[in-house]
Coordinates of C-alpha atoms in Angstrom, one line a residue:
M11 CA -48.9 -29.7 -30.1
R12 CA -48.4 -26.5 -27.6
A13 CA -50.4 -27.9 -24.7
K14 CA -49.2 -31.5 -25.3
F15 CA -45.4 -30.5 -25.1
E16 CA -45.9 -28.4 -22.1
Q17 CA -47.5 -31.1 -20.4
L18 CA -44.9 -33.5 -21.3
C19 CA -42.2 -31.1 -20.0
R20 CA -44.1 -30.7 -16.8
E21 CA -44.4 -34.6 -16.1
F22 CA -40.6 -34.8 -16.6
Q23 CA -39.7 -31.9 -14.5
N24 CA -41.1 -33.6 -11.7
S25 CA -40.0 -37.2 -12.2
I26 CA -36.3 -36.1 -13.0
C27 CA -36.4 -33.6 -10.0
S28 CA -37.6 -36.8 -7.7
A29 CA -34.9 -38.9 -9.1
I30 CA -32.3 -36.2 -8.4
E31 CA -33.5 -35.8 -4.8
E32 CA -33.1 -39.5 -4.4
V33 CA -29.6 -39.8 -5.8
D34 CA -28.8 -36.6 -3.3
G35 CA -30.4 -38.0 -0.3
E36 CA -30.3 -34.8 1.9
A37 CA -31.1 -31.6 -0.3
T38 CA -34.7 -30.9 -2.2
F39 CA -35.5 -28.7 -5.1
L40 CA -36.8 -25.5 -4.3
T41 CA -39.7 -24.3 -6.5
D42 CA -40.0 -20.8 -8.1
A43 CA -42.9 -19.9 -10.4
W44 CA -42.4 -16.7 -12.2
V45 CA -44.4 -14.7 -14.8
R46 CA -42.9 -13.3 -18.0
P47 CA -43.9 -9.9 -18.4
G48 CA -44.5 -10.1 -22.4
G49 CA -46.2 -13.4 -22.0
G50 CA -46.1 -16.8 -20.4
G51 CA -43.9 -17.8 -17.5
G52 CA -42.4 -20.8 -16.1
I53 CA -41.4 -22.9 -12.9
S54 CA -37.5 -23.1 -11.9
R55 CA -36.5 -25.8 -9.7
V56 CA -33.2 -25.7 -8.1
L57 CA -31.4 -27.8 -5.7
S58 CA -28.1 -26.2 -3.9
N59 CA -25.4 -27.4 -1.5
G60 CA -26.3 -31.0 -1.3
R61 CA -24.7 -34.2 -0.5
V62 CA -23.8 -35.0 -4.0
F63 CA -24.7 -31.6 -5.9
E64 CA -23.4 -28.3 -5.6
K65 CA -26.3 -27.0 -7.8
A66 CA -28.7 -28.7 -9.9
G67 CA -31.6 -27.0 -11.6
V68 CA -34.3 -28.3 -13.8
N69 CA -36.4 -25.2 -15.6
L70 CA -39.7 -25.1 -17.2
S71 CA -40.5 -22.3 -19.5
V72 CA -43.6 -21.5 -21.5
V73 CA -43.1 -18.1 -23.0
Y74 CA -45.0 -16.3 -26.0
G75 CA -45.3 -13.0 -27.3
S76 CA -43.3 -11.2 -29.9
M77 CA -39.7 -10.7 -30.7
P78 CA -37.1 -9.2 -32.9
Q79 CA -36.1 -11.1 -36.0
E80 CA -32.6 -11.1 -34.5
A81 CA -33.5 -12.8 -31.7
L82 CA -35.3 -15.5 -33.7
R83 CA -32.2 -15.8 -35.8
A84 CA -30.4 -16.2 -32.4
A85 CA -32.6 -19.2 -31.7
T86 CA -32.4 -21.3 -34.7
E87 CA -29.4 -23.0 -36.3
R88 CA -26.9 -20.9 -38.6
G89 CA -28.6 -20.3 -42.1
V90 CA -32.2 -21.1 -41.1
D91 CA -34.4 -18.3 -42.2
R92 CA -37.6 -18.7 -39.9
A93 CA -38.5 -14.9 -40.5
K94 CA -38.8 -15.0 -44.2
G95 CA -41.7 -13.2 -45.4
L96 CA -41.8 -10.6 -43.0
E97 CA -41.1 -6.9 -43.5
P98 CA -37.8 -5.7 -42.3
G99 CA -37.7 -4.8 -38.6
A100 CA -41.2 -6.2 -38.1
R101 CA -41.6 -8.3 -34.9
V102 CA -42.2 -12.1 -35.0
P103 CA -45.2 -13.5 -32.8
F104 CA -44.0 -16.7 -31.1
F105 CA -44.7 -19.5 -28.7
A106 CA -41.7 -21.3 -27.1
C107 CA -41.8 -24.1 -24.6
G108 CA -38.9 -26.2 -23.2
L109 CA -37.4 -28.0 -20.4
S110 CA -33.7 -27.5 -19.5
S111 CA -31.3 -28.8 -17.0
V112 CA -27.9 -28.5 -15.7
M113 CA -26.3 -30.6 -12.9
H114 CA -23.2 -29.8 -11.0
P115 CA -21.9 -32.3 -8.6
K116 CA -19.5 -31.7 -6.1
N117 CA -17.1 -34.5 -6.6
P118 CA -14.8 -34.1 -9.5
H119 CA -15.3 -37.9 -10.6
Q120 CA -19.0 -37.3 -10.9
P121 CA -19.7 -35.4 -14.3
T122 CA -21.8 -32.4 -15.2
L123 CA -25.0 -33.2 -17.0
H124 CA -26.9 -30.7 -19.3
F125 CA -30.3 -31.6 -21.3
N126 CA -32.9 -29.3 -23.1
Y127 CA -35.8 -30.2 -25.2
R128 CA -38.0 -27.5 -26.6
Y129 CA -40.7 -26.8 -29.1
F130 CA -41.0 -23.4 -30.8
E131 CA -43.4 -22.1 -33.3
T132 CA -44.3 -18.8 -34.8
D133 CA -47.9 -17.3 -35.7
G134 CA -47.1 -17.9 -39.4
G135 CA -47.2 -21.6 -38.8
V136 CA -43.7 -22.3 -39.0
W137 CA -42.9 -25.0 -36.3
W138 CA -39.9 -26.8 -35.2
F139 CA -38.3 -29.1 -32.3
G140 CA -34.9 -29.1 -30.7
G141 CA -32.8 -30.3 -27.9
G142 CA -30.1 -32.7 -26.6
T143 CA -28.3 -34.2 -23.7
D144 CA -24.9 -33.9 -23.3
I145 CA -22.0 -34.7 -20.5
T146 CA -19.2 -32.8 -19.2
P147 CA -16.8 -34.9 -17.0
S148 CA -13.6 -33.5 -15.4
Y149 CA -12.0 -36.9 -15.5
L150 CA -12.4 -39.7 -18.2
D151 CA -13.9 -43.0 -17.6
E152 CA -14.3 -44.7 -21.0
D153 CA -16.8 -47.2 -19.2
D154 CA -19.0 -44.0 -18.2
M155 CA -19.0 -42.8 -21.6
K156 CA -19.8 -45.9 -23.2
L157 CA -22.9 -46.1 -20.8
F158 CA -23.9 -42.6 -21.7
H159 CA -23.6 -42.5 -25.4
G160 CA -25.0 -45.9 -25.8
T161 CA -28.0 -45.3 -23.9
L162 CA -28.8 -42.2 -26.2
K163 CA -27.7 -44.2 -29.2
E164 CA -30.5 -46.7 -28.1
V165 CA -33.1 -44.2 -28.0
C166 CA -31.8 -42.7 -31.4
D167 CA -31.9 -45.9 -33.2
S168 CA -35.4 -46.7 -32.1
H169 CA -36.6 -43.4 -34.4
D170 CA -34.0 -43.4 -37.0
P171 CA -30.7 -45.0 -37.6
E172 CA -29.2 -41.7 -38.7
Y173 CA -30.1 -39.9 -35.8
Y174 CA -27.3 -41.0 -33.7
P175 CA -24.4 -40.2 -35.8
R176 CA -25.8 -37.1 -37.0
F177 CA -26.7 -35.8 -33.5
K178 CA -23.6 -36.9 -32.0
K179 CA -21.5 -34.9 -34.5
W180 CA -23.7 -32.0 -34.3
A181 CA -23.2 -32.1 -30.3
D182 CA -19.1 -32.1 -30.9
E183 CA -19.7 -29.3 -33.3
Y184 CA -22.2 -26.8 -31.2
F185 CA -20.3 -27.4 -27.9
F186 CA -16.8 -26.5 -29.6
I187 CA -15.3 -23.4 -27.5
K188 CA -13.9 -22.1 -30.9
H189 CA -11.6 -19.5 -28.5
R190 CA -10.1 -22.4 -26.8
G191 CA -10.1 -25.1 -29.7
E192 CA -11.7 -27.5 -27.2
T193 CA -15.2 -29.0 -26.7
R194 CA -16.8 -28.1 -23.5
G195 CA -17.3 -31.9 -22.5
L196 CA -17.8 -35.1 -24.1
G197 CA -20.6 -34.6 -26.1
G198 CA -24.0 -36.5 -26.4
I199 CA -26.5 -35.6 -28.9
F200 CA -27.9 -32.3 -30.1
F201 CA -30.4 -31.3 -32.8
D202 CA -32.3 -28.3 -33.9
D203 CA -35.0 -27.1 -36.5
Q204 CA -36.4 -30.4 -36.6
N205 CA -39.7 -30.4 -38.8
D206 CA -39.0 -32.8 -41.8
K207 CA -41.3 -35.4 -40.2
D208 CA -44.7 -35.5 -38.9
P209 CA -44.9 -33.3 -35.6
E210 CA -46.0 -36.5 -33.4
E211 CA -42.9 -38.3 -34.4
H212 CA -40.7 -35.5 -33.4
Y213 CA -42.7 -35.1 -30.2
A214 CA -42.3 -39.0 -29.6
F215 CA -38.2 -38.7 -30.1
A216 CA -38.2 -35.6 -27.5
R217 CA -40.3 -37.7 -25.0
D218 CA -37.9 -40.6 -25.5
C219 CA -34.9 -38.8 -25.0
L220 CA -36.1 -37.2 -21.9
A221 CA -37.3 -40.6 -20.4
A222 CA -33.4 -41.5 -21.1
V223 CA -32.0 -38.7 -19.0
T224 CA -31.7 -40.8 -15.7
K225 CA -30.9 -43.9 -17.2
A226 CA -27.9 -42.2 -18.8
Y227 CA -26.9 -40.4 -15.8
V228 CA -27.9 -42.0 -12.5
P229 CA -25.7 -44.9 -12.8
I230 CA -22.6 -43.0 -13.2
L231 CA -23.5 -40.7 -10.3
A232 CA -23.9 -43.9 -8.1
K233 CA -20.6 -45.5 -9.6
H234 CA -18.6 -42.5 -8.5
D235 CA -20.4 -41.7 -5.0
N236 CA -18.2 -41.0 -2.2
E237 CA -15.2 -41.7 -4.5
P238 CA -12.1 -39.9 -2.9
F239 CA -10.5 -36.9 -4.4
T240 CA -7.8 -34.4 -3.8
A241 CA -7.6 -30.7 -3.8
A242 CA -5.8 -30.7 -6.8
Q243 CA -8.6 -32.6 -8.4
K244 CA -10.8 -30.4 -7.5
D245 CA -9.0 -27.2 -8.6
W246 CA -9.2 -28.9 -12.2
Q247 CA -12.7 -29.5 -11.8
Q248 CA -13.0 -25.7 -11.2
V249 CA -10.8 -25.0 -14.1
R250 CA -13.1 -27.2 -16.4
R251 CA -16.1 -25.1 -15.2
G252 CA -14.5 -22.0 -16.0
R253 CA -14.7 -23.4 -19.4
Y254 CA -18.2 -24.3 -18.9
V255 CA -19.0 -20.7 -18.2
E256 CA -17.2 -19.3 -21.2
F257 CA -19.3 -21.6 -23.4
N258 CA -22.6 -20.6 -21.9
L259 CA -22.0 -16.9 -21.6
V260 CA -20.3 -16.5 -25.2
L261 CA -21.4 -19.0 -27.5
D262 CA -24.7 -20.8 -26.2
R263 CA -27.9 -20.2 -28.4
G264 CA -30.5 -20.5 -25.7
V265 CA -28.8 -18.0 -23.6
R266 CA -28.7 -15.3 -26.4
F267 CA -32.2 -16.2 -27.0
G268 CA -33.1 -15.6 -23.5
L269 CA -31.3 -12.3 -22.9
T270 CA -32.7 -10.9 -26.4
T271 CA -36.1 -11.6 -25.4
A272 CA -36.2 -10.0 -22.0
G273 CA -36.1 -13.5 -20.4
R274 CA -35.9 -14.2 -16.9
V275 CA -32.2 -13.7 -16.1
E276 CA -32.2 -16.0 -12.9
S277 CA -33.6 -18.9 -15.1
I278 CA -31.5 -18.2 -18.0
L279 CA -28.3 -18.4 -16.0
M280 CA -29.5 -21.1 -13.8
S281 CA -27.0 -23.2 -16.0
L282 CA -23.7 -21.8 -14.4
P283 CA -21.8 -23.4 -11.6
E284 CA -21.8 -21.8 -8.0
T285 CA -18.1 -21.8 -8.4
A286 CA -15.3 -21.8 -11.1
R287 CA -11.7 -21.1 -11.7
W288 CA -9.7 -19.4 -14.4
E289 CA -5.8 -20.0 -14.0
Y290 CA -3.2 -18.2 -16.0
N291 CA -1.8 -20.2 -19.1
T292 CA -2.7 -23.6 -17.8
H293 CA -1.9 -27.0 -19.8
P294 CA -2.0 -30.2 -18.0
E295 CA 1.0 -32.7 -18.5
P296 CA 0.5 -35.3 -21.2
G297 CA 0.0 -38.7 -19.7
T298 CA -1.6 -37.4 -16.8
P299 CA -5.4 -37.9 -16.0
E300 CA -6.0 -34.2 -16.8
G301 CA -3.7 -34.4 -20.1
E302 CA -5.7 -37.6 -21.1
I303 CA -9.3 -35.9 -20.8
M304 CA -7.8 -32.8 -22.6
D305 CA -6.9 -35.0 -25.5
A306 CA -10.5 -35.9 -25.6
F307 CA -11.7 -32.3 -25.6
M308 CA -9.4 -31.4 -28.3
N309 CA -9.7 -34.7 -30.6
P310 CA -13.7 -35.7 -30.0
R311 CA -13.8 -39.4 -30.1
E312 CA -16.6 -42.2 -31.1
W313 CA -17.7 -44.0 -27.8
V314 CA -20.1 -46.7 -29.1

């Protein structure tokens, strides 16, 4: 499964980057291959200052070695003990492969997208899959959300009718910014520690989710391409990006795992936007477009 999942990630890194370059029409991805001193490495591909995108990154990582037990706990769902049986303080031999991406458009009417699909195993024979795809708009377009969530639901339903409601709820809970009392965006799907079926079935689900990324996202980008916006709308987008930064640096499990395993900082922090804004005590007025989406951030909805 190690080699098979790595090959899958390599193929989708290439195809998704090609699709995003076509959408942007001007900028191209720079490729940065890197080696992890403790074992493994990866390929970071980043597009900057394009026609559509301020910044877009698609990062492949294939890392192995050993890590502290606290790092393993940071990488898994709360309450899941993947280090059971090890002596206290013993390091955990591991392998992890994943494809992760964040795309930040310039236009406030075009949402940010994030996805991450990963396979993890320890030398003790424990393995699991995790991942998800989620969207972070600055302004609410309900038709966009129906398309996005509907595409993910179609993939989920083709594997297990319980997946979408369970993984959608998981995303709403995982991407909740506790200190703000609001979600980072408008969700999608999120799952972790999945090993209750044959590994080939979990692999097939991750494959189909990766194949759905551009189907769920590119039509939304195209719909809002060149849509005019004001300076005030751009400021609001920057405020929402500040929330994105807060979640990623304070709460995101993948960032914590990367930093506690001496990962490559440039790749770990690839998800951050180039620009963000923090205004003191900002509260949009009810009835405004900003107030409308704030209500959706504070009260997660069902879109399909």
